[in-house]
Amino acid sequence: MERKNKLYEGKAKILFQTDDPNVLLQKFKDDATAFNGKKKGTIANKGFVNNQISAHLYKYLSSYHVPTHFINTVSDTEMTVVALQMIPVEVIVRNIAAGSLLKRSDFKEGDVLESPVLEYFLKDDDKGDPQITREEILNQELCSEEDLDALSRLALKINAVMKSFWTRRNIKLVDFKLEFGKNKDGKIILGDEISPDTCRFWDAETDEKMDKDRFRQDLGKVEEAYEDMRRRVFMEAPLESE
Ligand code: TMP
Ligand code: ASP
């Protein structure tokens, strides 16, 4: 698979074209940003850790019939992925109150939500990625109603599968962000990444933060937390949940 022109460079990843128009190469960077790029830094080895974690989780989700863009790991920091027409919506699933939800509710950090909360944010850096409603998504024709229903169902399924995966690794899946796109046949596929950059992970016993909040909130031991999450992904986990 030959790496060709750079197609897009984001804050944490670069997408390259390949000799196959339906395949892209996704490279994970060590760069980290927060608060819409206002805080900048690097997390040593993050590209490697996020590539490995994302690859494993996409393979795991595929085994539960969740369609993902992952094709192959091609180097420490690179994977090949299916080229998608991305839907400019960030889909958030929350199980425990944290982050921006605290500003929009009376929940306290750590409150367990009775059922998973699904939210949508417009993927637009200039506008600061504002929260949007289902009706706004449809009125702005960001995707069809059928697509929105399909990706919302997928997001809740991914949550159920991931919650059990992480519970068996002594991790609380607090919340996470997903991005979806359509492949050349118009099918909805999970894109982007699933990693400590895009999820909140808390140690199940101590509630210690094991994700990018360590960088966002200057909690220290950022690299150690990412590496610990990589170790937990690959550990032999008990089969039964809880
Ligand atoms: P929030 O509580 O700040 O809205 O974040 C919810 C989840 O989404 C959290 O797991 C972190 C993730 N996230 C991203 O992946 N990218 C982003 O730009 C933001 C703001 C959050
Ligand atoms: N990645 C986003 C940014 O740089 C926000 C975040 O993850 O907190 O702005």
Short mmCIF file of C-alpha atoms and ligand atoms in Angstrom, two decimals:
data_model
loop_
_atom_site.label_atom_id
_atom_site.label_comp_id
_atom_site.label_asym_id
_atom_site.label_seq_id
_atom_site.Cartn_x
_atom_site.Cartn_y
_atom_site.Cartn_z
CA MET A 1 0.00 0.00 0.00
CA GLU A 2 1.73 3.15 -1.18
CA ARG A 3 1.33 6.33 0.88
CA LYS A 4 0.55 9.32 -1.37
CA ASN A 5 -0.63 12.92 -0.87
CA LYS A 6 -1.73 14.31 2.46
CA LEU A 7 -5.52 14.65 2.31
CA TYR A 8 -6.21 16.26 5.68
CA GLU A 9 -4.29 17.11 8.84
CA GLY A 10 -6.21 17.41 12.09
CA LYS A 11 -5.07 18.10 15.64
CA ALA A 12 -4.22 14.49 16.46
CA LYS A 13 -4.16 12.64 13.13
CA ILE A 14 -3.16 12.94 9.47
CA LEU A 15 -4.98 11.26 6.59
CA PHE A 16 -3.03 10.33 3.44
CA GLN A 17 -4.31 9.05 0.13
CA THR A 18 -3.04 5.70 -1.10
CA ASP A 19 -2.87 4.07 -4.55
CA ASP A 20 -6.39 2.74 -3.89
CA PRO A 21 -9.04 5.53 -3.94
CA ASN A 22 -11.15 3.60 -1.43
CA VAL A 23 -8.34 3.26 1.11
CA LEU A 24 -6.70 5.98 3.23
CA LEU A 25 -3.75 5.84 5.60
CA GLN A 26 -4.50 7.29 9.05
CA LYS A 27 -1.43 8.41 11.02
CA PHE A 28 -1.74 9.12 14.76
CA LYS A 29 0.33 12.02 16.12
CA ASP A 30 1.77 12.66 19.59
CA ASP A 31 0.35 16.22 19.42
CA ALA A 32 -2.41 16.99 21.88
CA THR A 33 -4.77 19.96 22.06
CA ALA A 34 -7.67 20.89 24.31
CA PHE A 35 -10.31 23.61 24.60
CA ASN A 36 -10.63 23.95 20.83
CA GLY A 37 -6.89 24.17 20.27
CA LYS A 38 -6.23 26.84 22.94
CA LYS A 39 -4.05 24.45 24.95
CA LYS A 40 -1.31 22.70 23.00
CA GLY A 41 1.23 20.05 23.92
CA THR A 42 2.57 16.63 23.13
CA ILE A 43 2.05 13.32 24.86
CA ALA A 44 5.07 11.08 24.24
CA ASN A 45 4.15 7.82 22.51
CA LYS A 46 0.47 8.83 22.15
CA GLY A 47 0.49 8.10 18.41
CA PHE A 48 1.60 4.53 19.05
CA VAL A 49 -0.78 3.96 21.98
CA ASN A 50 -3.84 5.40 20.20
CA ASN A 51 -3.09 3.46 17.00
CA GLN A 52 -2.84 0.19 18.95
CA ILE A 53 -5.89 0.83 21.14
CA SER A 54 -8.07 1.99 18.22
CA ALA A 55 -7.04 -0.97 16.05
CA HIS A 56 -7.86 -3.46 18.79
CA LEU A 57 -11.20 -1.85 19.66
CA TYR A 58 -12.27 -1.65 16.00
CA LYS A 59 -11.45 -5.35 15.54
CA TYR A 60 -13.38 -6.13 18.71
CA LEU A 61 -16.40 -4.07 17.58
CA SER A 62 -16.32 -5.77 14.15
CA SER A 63 -16.72 -9.10 15.91
CA TYR A 64 -20.02 -7.67 17.24
CA HIS A 65 -21.03 -6.66 13.69
CA VAL A 66 -20.33 -2.94 14.17
CA PRO A 67 -19.05 -1.71 10.77
CA THR A 68 -15.81 0.27 11.24
CA HIS A 69 -13.38 1.93 8.83
CA PHE A 70 -10.39 -0.07 10.16
CA ILE A 71 -8.58 -2.27 7.62
CA ASN A 72 -5.04 -3.00 8.91
CA THR A 73 -2.30 -1.77 11.17
CA VAL A 74 0.62 -0.86 8.90
CA SER A 75 3.16 0.64 11.34
CA ASP A 76 3.48 1.67 14.98
CA THR A 77 1.49 4.85 14.36
CA GLU A 78 -0.42 4.13 11.13
CA MET A 79 -3.45 2.13 10.03
CA THR A 80 -5.22 1.76 6.70
CA VAL A 81 -8.89 2.72 6.76
CA VAL A 82 -11.84 2.77 4.36
CA ALA A 83 -12.28 6.17 2.68
CA LEU A 84 -15.52 7.68 4.01
CA GLN A 85 -17.66 10.71 3.30
CA MET A 86 -17.72 12.01 6.87
CA ILE A 87 -20.89 13.33 8.53
CA PRO A 88 -19.86 16.57 10.34
CA VAL A 89 -21.40 15.56 13.66
CA GLU A 90 -19.64 14.40 16.84
CA VAL A 91 -21.78 11.83 18.61
CA ILE A 92 -21.27 11.69 22.38
CA VAL A 93 -22.49 8.88 24.62
CA ARG A 94 -22.45 9.42 28.40
CA ASN A 95 -22.83 6.87 31.19
CA ILE A 96 -21.51 8.96 34.09
CA ALA A 97 -21.70 12.75 34.50
CA ALA A 98 -18.44 14.55 33.66
CA GLY A 99 -17.03 17.26 31.39
CA SER A 100 -19.36 19.66 29.59
CA LEU A 101 -22.49 17.94 30.92
CA LEU A 102 -21.69 19.45 34.35
CA LYS A 103 -22.11 22.93 32.85
CA ARG A 104 -25.49 22.07 31.36
CA SER A 105 -27.10 20.25 34.28
CA ASP A 106 -27.18 19.90 38.05
CA PHE A 107 -25.34 16.59 37.88
CA LYS A 108 -22.16 16.34 39.93
CA GLU A 109 -19.06 14.70 38.49
CA GLY A 110 -19.39 10.94 38.99
CA ASP A 111 -23.20 10.78 39.15
CA VAL A 112 -24.31 7.64 37.35
CA LEU A 113 -26.86 8.38 34.61
CA GLU A 114 -29.94 6.20 34.77
CA SER A 115 -29.69 5.38 31.06
CA PRO A 116 -27.04 6.38 28.48
CA VAL A 117 -27.33 9.97 27.25
CA LEU A 118 -26.80 10.55 23.53
CA GLU A 119 -25.73 14.03 22.37
CA TYR A 120 -24.74 15.59 19.04
CA PHE A 121 -22.18 18.35 18.46
CA LEU A 122 -21.56 20.14 15.16
CA LYS A 123 -18.01 19.42 13.96
CA ASP A 124 -16.98 23.00 13.23
CA ASP A 125 -13.88 24.45 14.93
CA ASP A 126 -14.73 28.03 13.89
CA LYS A 127 -18.05 27.78 15.73
CA GLY A 128 -16.42 25.96 18.70
CA ASP A 129 -18.19 22.63 18.04
CA PRO A 130 -21.60 23.67 19.49
CA GLN A 131 -24.16 21.15 20.66
CA ILE A 132 -26.98 20.66 18.13
CA THR A 133 -30.32 18.90 18.18
CA ARG A 134 -31.58 16.11 15.96
CA GLU A 135 -33.92 18.56 14.25
CA GLU A 136 -31.06 20.99 13.54
CA ILE A 137 -29.01 18.17 12.00
CA LEU A 138 -31.92 17.26 9.70
CA ASN A 139 -32.79 20.88 8.82
CA GLN A 140 -29.17 21.63 7.92
CA GLU A 141 -29.15 18.40 5.87
CA LEU A 142 -25.98 17.18 7.58
CA CYS A 143 -27.35 13.68 6.99
CA SER A 144 -30.68 11.99 6.29
CA GLU A 145 -33.10 10.90 9.01
CA GLU A 146 -32.38 7.29 8.11
CA ASP A 147 -28.62 7.88 8.54
CA LEU A 148 -29.14 9.69 11.85
CA ASP A 149 -31.27 6.82 13.17
CA ALA A 150 -28.69 4.28 11.99
CA LEU A 151 -25.70 6.04 13.56
CA SER A 152 -27.59 6.72 16.80
CA ARG A 153 -28.50 3.04 17.11
CA LEU A 154 -24.88 2.11 16.37
CA ALA A 155 -23.60 4.56 19.01
CA LEU A 156 -25.77 2.92 21.69
CA LYS A 157 -24.72 -0.55 20.59
CA ILE A 158 -21.04 0.48 20.69
CA ASN A 159 -21.64 1.81 24.21
CA ALA A 160 -23.09 -1.51 25.37
CA VAL A 161 -20.24 -3.54 23.85
CA MET A 162 -17.53 -1.15 25.08
CA LYS A 163 -18.96 -0.83 28.60
CA SER A 164 -18.74 -4.57 29.10
CA PHE A 165 -15.25 -4.72 27.50
CA TRP A 166 -13.95 -2.05 29.89
CA THR A 167 -15.76 -3.31 32.99
CA ARG A 168 -13.84 -6.57 32.59
CA ARG A 169 -10.64 -4.51 32.56
CA ASN A 170 -11.55 -2.62 35.72
CA ILE A 171 -12.35 0.58 33.89
CA LYS A 172 -15.50 2.72 34.02
CA LEU A 173 -16.44 3.99 30.56
CA VAL A 174 -17.62 7.47 31.62
CA ASP A 175 -18.31 8.93 28.15
CA PHE A 176 -16.89 8.97 24.63
CA LYS A 177 -17.08 10.64 21.23
CA LEU A 178 -17.72 8.91 17.89
CA GLU A 179 -17.66 10.08 14.28
CA PHE A 180 -19.41 8.33 11.42
CA GLY A 181 -19.20 8.47 7.64
CA LYS A 182 -20.59 6.75 4.56
CA ASN A 183 -18.66 4.36 2.37
CA LYS A 184 -18.90 4.23 -1.42
CA ASP A 185 -22.08 2.14 -1.14
CA GLY A 186 -23.77 4.69 1.14
CA LYS A 187 -23.49 2.50 4.24
CA ILE A 188 -22.94 4.15 7.67
CA ILE A 189 -19.50 3.22 9.06
CA LEU A 190 -17.73 4.13 12.32
CA GLY A 191 -14.69 6.29 11.51
CA ASP A 192 -12.09 8.38 13.37
CA GLU A 193 -10.60 6.73 16.51
CA ILE A 194 -11.51 5.28 19.90
CA SER A 195 -8.75 6.08 22.36
CA PRO A 196 -7.96 7.90 25.61
CA ASP A 197 -8.10 11.10 23.49
CA THR A 198 -11.78 10.56 22.73
CA CYS A 199 -13.09 8.66 25.77
CA ARG A 200 -13.20 9.27 29.51
CA PHE A 201 -11.85 6.24 31.34
CA TRP A 202 -11.78 6.01 35.16
CA ASP A 203 -10.17 3.27 37.18
CA ALA A 204 -13.09 1.26 38.60
CA GLU A 205 -11.63 1.06 42.11
CA THR A 206 -10.12 4.51 42.61
CA ASP A 207 -11.98 6.66 40.03
CA GLU A 208 -8.54 7.86 38.90
CA LYS A 209 -8.72 9.56 35.48
CA MET A 210 -6.90 7.50 32.84
CA ASP A 211 -7.48 9.62 29.72
CA LYS A 212 -6.92 13.02 28.09
CA ASP A 213 -8.46 14.80 31.08
CA ARG A 214 -5.00 14.30 32.70
CA PHE A 215 -3.65 16.61 29.96
CA ARG A 216 -6.68 18.95 29.91
CA GLN A 217 -6.57 19.44 33.70
CA ASP A 218 -2.76 19.24 34.19
CA LEU A 219 -3.05 16.20 36.43
CA GLY A 220 0.41 14.83 35.54
CA LYS A 221 1.39 11.23 34.66
CA VAL A 222 -0.31 11.59 31.26
CA GLU A 223 2.00 9.19 29.36
CA GLU A 224 1.74 6.63 32.17
CA ALA A 225 -2.08 6.68 32.03
CA TYR A 226 -2.12 6.20 28.22
CA GLU A 227 0.35 3.32 28.48
CA ASP A 228 -1.69 1.74 31.29
CA MET A 229 -4.79 1.89 29.09
CA ARG A 230 -2.86 0.19 26.26
CA ARG A 231 -1.81 -2.56 28.67
CA ARG A 232 -5.41 -3.04 29.84
CA VAL A 233 -6.73 -3.32 26.26
CA PHE A 234 -4.45 -6.28 25.63
CA MET A 235 -4.79 -7.98 29.03
CA GLU A 236 -6.48 -11.35 29.43
CA ALA A 237 -9.85 -10.28 30.74
CA PRO A 238 -12.41 -12.49 32.46
CA LEU A 239 -15.15 -13.57 30.06
CA GLU A 240 -18.09 -12.68 32.27
CA SER A 241 -18.90 -9.04 32.83
CA GLU A 242 -18.99 -7.73 36.44
P1 TMP B 1 -17.29 16.85 26.86
O1 TMP B 1 -17.74 16.41 28.22
O2 TMP B 1 -16.19 17.86 26.91
O3 TMP B 1 -18.45 17.28 26.01
O4 TMP B 1 -16.66 15.56 26.15
C1 TMP B 1 -17.39 14.37 26.02
C2 TMP B 1 -16.50 13.28 25.46
O5 TMP B 1 -16.06 13.59 24.16
C3 TMP B 1 -15.22 13.02 26.26
O6 TMP B 1 -15.03 11.61 26.35
C4 TMP B 1 -14.13 13.63 25.47
C5 TMP B 1 -14.64 13.57 24.05
N1 TMP B 1 -14.25 14.73 23.27
C6 TMP B 1 -13.53 14.55 22.09
O7 TMP B 1 -13.20 13.43 21.73
N2 TMP B 1 -13.21 15.65 21.36
C7 TMP B 1 -13.58 16.90 21.71
O8 TMP B 1 -13.26 17.85 21.00
C8 TMP B 1 -14.32 17.07 22.93
C9 TMP B 1 -14.73 18.44 23.38
C10 TMP B 1 -14.63 15.97 23.66
N1 ASP B 2 -9.52 18.01 20.81
C1 ASP B 2 -10.22 19.18 21.11
C2 ASP B 2 -9.38 20.42 20.91
O1 ASP B 2 -8.27 20.55 20.76
C3 ASP B 2 -10.86 19.27 22.45
C4 ASP B 2 -10.62 18.25 23.51
O2 ASP B 2 -10.38 17.09 23.24
O3 ASP B 2 -10.76 18.64 24.69
O4 ASP B 2 -9.80 21.46 20.94
#
